[in-house]
XYZ file of C-alpha atoms in Angstrom:
192
model
C -32.266 -6.293 -11.025
C -31.991 -5.040 -14.572
C -29.727 -6.595 -17.179
C -27.549 -3.464 -17.085
C -27.157 -3.670 -13.295
C -26.266 -7.354 -13.510
C -23.635 -6.640 -16.179
C -22.150 -3.861 -14.057
C -22.011 -6.153 -11.033
C -20.373 -8.927 -13.075
C -17.853 -6.452 -14.483
C -16.962 -5.230 -10.983
C -16.588 -8.837 -9.792
C -14.266 -9.631 -12.727
C -12.201 -6.555 -11.948
C -11.870 -7.577 -8.288
C -10.869 -11.068 -9.410
C -8.182 -9.683 -11.731
C -6.734 -7.466 -8.991
C -6.848 -10.226 -6.353
C -5.226 -12.728 -8.716
C -2.504 -10.271 -9.732
C -1.797 -9.494 -6.110
C -1.666 -13.161 -5.119
C 0.632 -14.028 -8.019
C 2.911 -11.057 -7.278
C 3.119 -11.956 -3.581
C 4.027 -15.562 -4.425
C 6.356 -15.058 -7.399
C 7.064 -11.336 -7.746
C 5.737 -8.749 -10.164
C 7.755 -10.135 -13.079
C 5.519 -13.211 -12.962
C 2.396 -11.078 -13.433
C 1.614 -10.994 -17.121
C -1.695 -10.517 -18.872
C -1.385 -14.013 -20.323
C -0.855 -15.626 -16.892
C -3.647 -13.562 -15.367
C -6.039 -14.483 -18.161
C -5.209 -18.163 -17.689
C -5.570 -17.930 -13.907
C -8.965 -16.260 -13.959
C -10.125 -18.283 -16.963
C -10.971 -15.312 -19.151
C -9.418 -14.267 -22.427
C -6.787 -11.556 -22.648
C -9.238 -9.228 -24.451
C -11.540 -9.476 -21.413
C -8.599 -8.503 -19.213
C -7.831 -5.553 -21.497
C -11.458 -4.449 -21.306
C -10.803 -3.763 -17.593
C -7.163 -2.664 -17.586
C -5.004 -1.338 -20.416
C -2.102 -3.368 -19.143
C 0.065 -4.377 -16.231
C 0.721 -0.768 -15.202
C -2.971 -0.173 -14.486
C -3.213 -3.476 -12.624
C -0.279 -2.413 -10.439
C -2.107 0.861 -9.813
C -5.271 -0.975 -8.798
C -3.293 -3.163 -6.377
C -1.639 -0.017 -4.993
C -4.992 1.668 -4.363
C -6.314 -1.432 -2.617
C -3.131 -1.623 -0.549
C -3.336 2.060 0.387
C -6.820 1.526 1.785
C -5.616 -1.487 3.784
C -2.591 0.396 5.090
C -4.739 3.334 6.190
C -7.141 1.034 7.995
C -4.305 -0.865 9.683
C -2.547 2.314 10.816
C -5.761 3.813 12.180
C -6.680 0.653 14.064
C -3.265 0.399 15.713
C -3.109 4.099 16.523
C -6.578 4.227 18.016
C -5.841 1.236 20.242
C -2.792 2.945 21.764
C -2.878 5.325 24.731
C -0.923 8.547 24.411
C 1.093 10.157 21.613
C 4.273 8.087 22.077
C 2.372 4.822 22.087
C 0.389 5.890 18.996
C 3.543 6.758 17.065
C 5.266 3.547 18.139
C 2.218 1.482 17.166
C 2.014 3.296 13.825
C 5.686 2.569 13.089
C 5.376 -1.087 14.014
C 2.253 -1.767 11.952
C 3.653 0.145 8.989
C 6.825 -1.955 8.996
C 4.801 -5.122 9.564
C 2.500 -4.256 6.640
C 5.529 -3.736 4.384
C 7.055 -7.056 5.468
C 3.820 -9.090 5.156
C 2.778 -7.570 1.807
C 5.954 -7.000 -0.218
C 4.247 -7.010 -3.621
C 1.563 -4.587 -2.451
C 4.224 -2.399 -0.849
C 6.162 -2.394 -4.124
C 2.994 -1.496 -6.035
C 2.445 1.396 -3.633
C 5.949 2.805 -3.430
C 8.363 1.235 -5.903
C 6.592 0.410 -9.168
C 4.929 2.615 -11.752
C 1.201 2.090 -11.399
C 0.353 5.281 -13.266
C -0.803 7.000 -10.073
C -0.146 10.595 -9.083
C 1.468 11.134 -5.691
C 1.635 14.390 -3.736
C -0.416 16.269 -6.304
C -3.883 17.693 -6.623
C -5.021 14.681 -8.663
C -3.685 12.074 -6.225
C -6.324 9.334 -5.870
C -8.331 9.404 -2.633
C -6.975 6.093 -1.220
C -3.404 7.408 -1.450
C -4.377 10.692 0.195
C -6.168 8.765 2.922
C -3.138 6.557 3.581
C -1.034 9.671 4.098
C -3.791 11.201 6.254
C -3.762 8.087 8.463
C -0.083 8.753 9.189
C -0.613 12.477 9.663
C -3.375 11.909 12.232
C -0.897 10.433 14.720
C 2.333 12.041 13.596
C 1.043 15.586 13.364
C 0.623 15.766 17.125
C 4.305 14.961 17.726
C 5.884 17.183 15.061
C 7.099 19.748 17.560
C 6.775 23.510 17.759
C 7.359 25.339 14.520
C 7.407 22.145 12.442
C 4.722 21.751 9.805
C 2.857 18.500 10.626
C 2.680 17.330 6.993
C 6.394 17.929 6.494
C 7.191 16.030 9.693
C 4.931 13.194 8.533
C 6.806 13.031 5.215
C 10.169 12.779 6.996
C 8.926 10.147 9.452
C 7.285 8.195 6.623
C 10.488 8.372 4.564
C 12.367 6.959 7.548
C 9.879 4.103 7.854
C 10.105 3.455 4.124
C 13.881 3.313 4.347
C 13.732 0.885 7.259
C 11.188 -1.302 5.460
C 13.161 -1.357 2.231
C 16.590 -1.888 3.790
C 15.313 -4.628 6.082
C 13.566 -6.447 3.261
C 16.671 -6.395 1.064
C 18.796 -7.828 3.872
C 20.792 -4.669 4.500
C 19.607 -4.343 8.100
C 19.523 -7.062 10.723
C 15.900 -8.054 11.419
C 16.588 -8.689 15.104
C 17.255 -4.968 15.634
C 13.874 -3.872 14.226
C 12.309 -3.001 17.607
C 15.344 -0.940 18.628
C 15.193 0.975 15.350
C 11.544 1.874 15.967
C 12.341 3.061 19.495
C 15.270 5.139 18.229
C 13.159 6.663 15.465
C 10.384 7.598 17.894
C 12.864 8.907 20.508
C 14.825 11.070 18.064
C 12.127 12.383 15.763
C 8.880 12.582 17.690
C 8.303 15.258 20.334
C 6.386 13.296 22.957
C-alpha cells in the first residue's frame, strides 16, 4: 500500500468516526449538543482536523442524513421483500418506516427536519436520498391505483408516514394507537 493510499484510508476512517460520533451524540443529547468542539474532544482530534473533513455542523448533519437514507432504504427493502402480497408489503413498509423514525430520532431529524445542505426532489439530489425514495416507490407504486402517478402517490403516502412519525414523537398522538393508524392508512390510501 502506498503512502497516498494509506492517507486516503486514514482520512476516510476519520470521516466515518466524525459522522458516527456526531450521530451518537445527537441520539443521546440532541443536535444542539453536537458542536465541533465537543466532536473534536470526543474523537481526540483538533478542530482544524474536523474542519478539514467538514466545513461545519451543517455538512455533518448532511453526512448523517445520507448514512440514514441508506439505512432506511435497506430497512424498507428488507421488510417489503419479506412480505407476501401488495397489502402486506405496504403495511410492512409503513411499520418499519415508523419504527426507524422512532428508534433513530436524530437521524430522522437530519434526514427530514434539519438543514444538512442537501438537495431534495431535484436533479442534483444525492443518490442515497433518491434511493430511499425509490425504496418506498418500489412497494407503493403497485398500490397507487388507476390513473394515479406512482411517484405522486408515494409522496402522499410518505408525507402521511412522516406526519404520523413526527406527531407521535412529539406526544401529539397516542402511541398505543399506532397499529390502528397504519391499518387505516393502508386501507384508505392503498389500492390493494
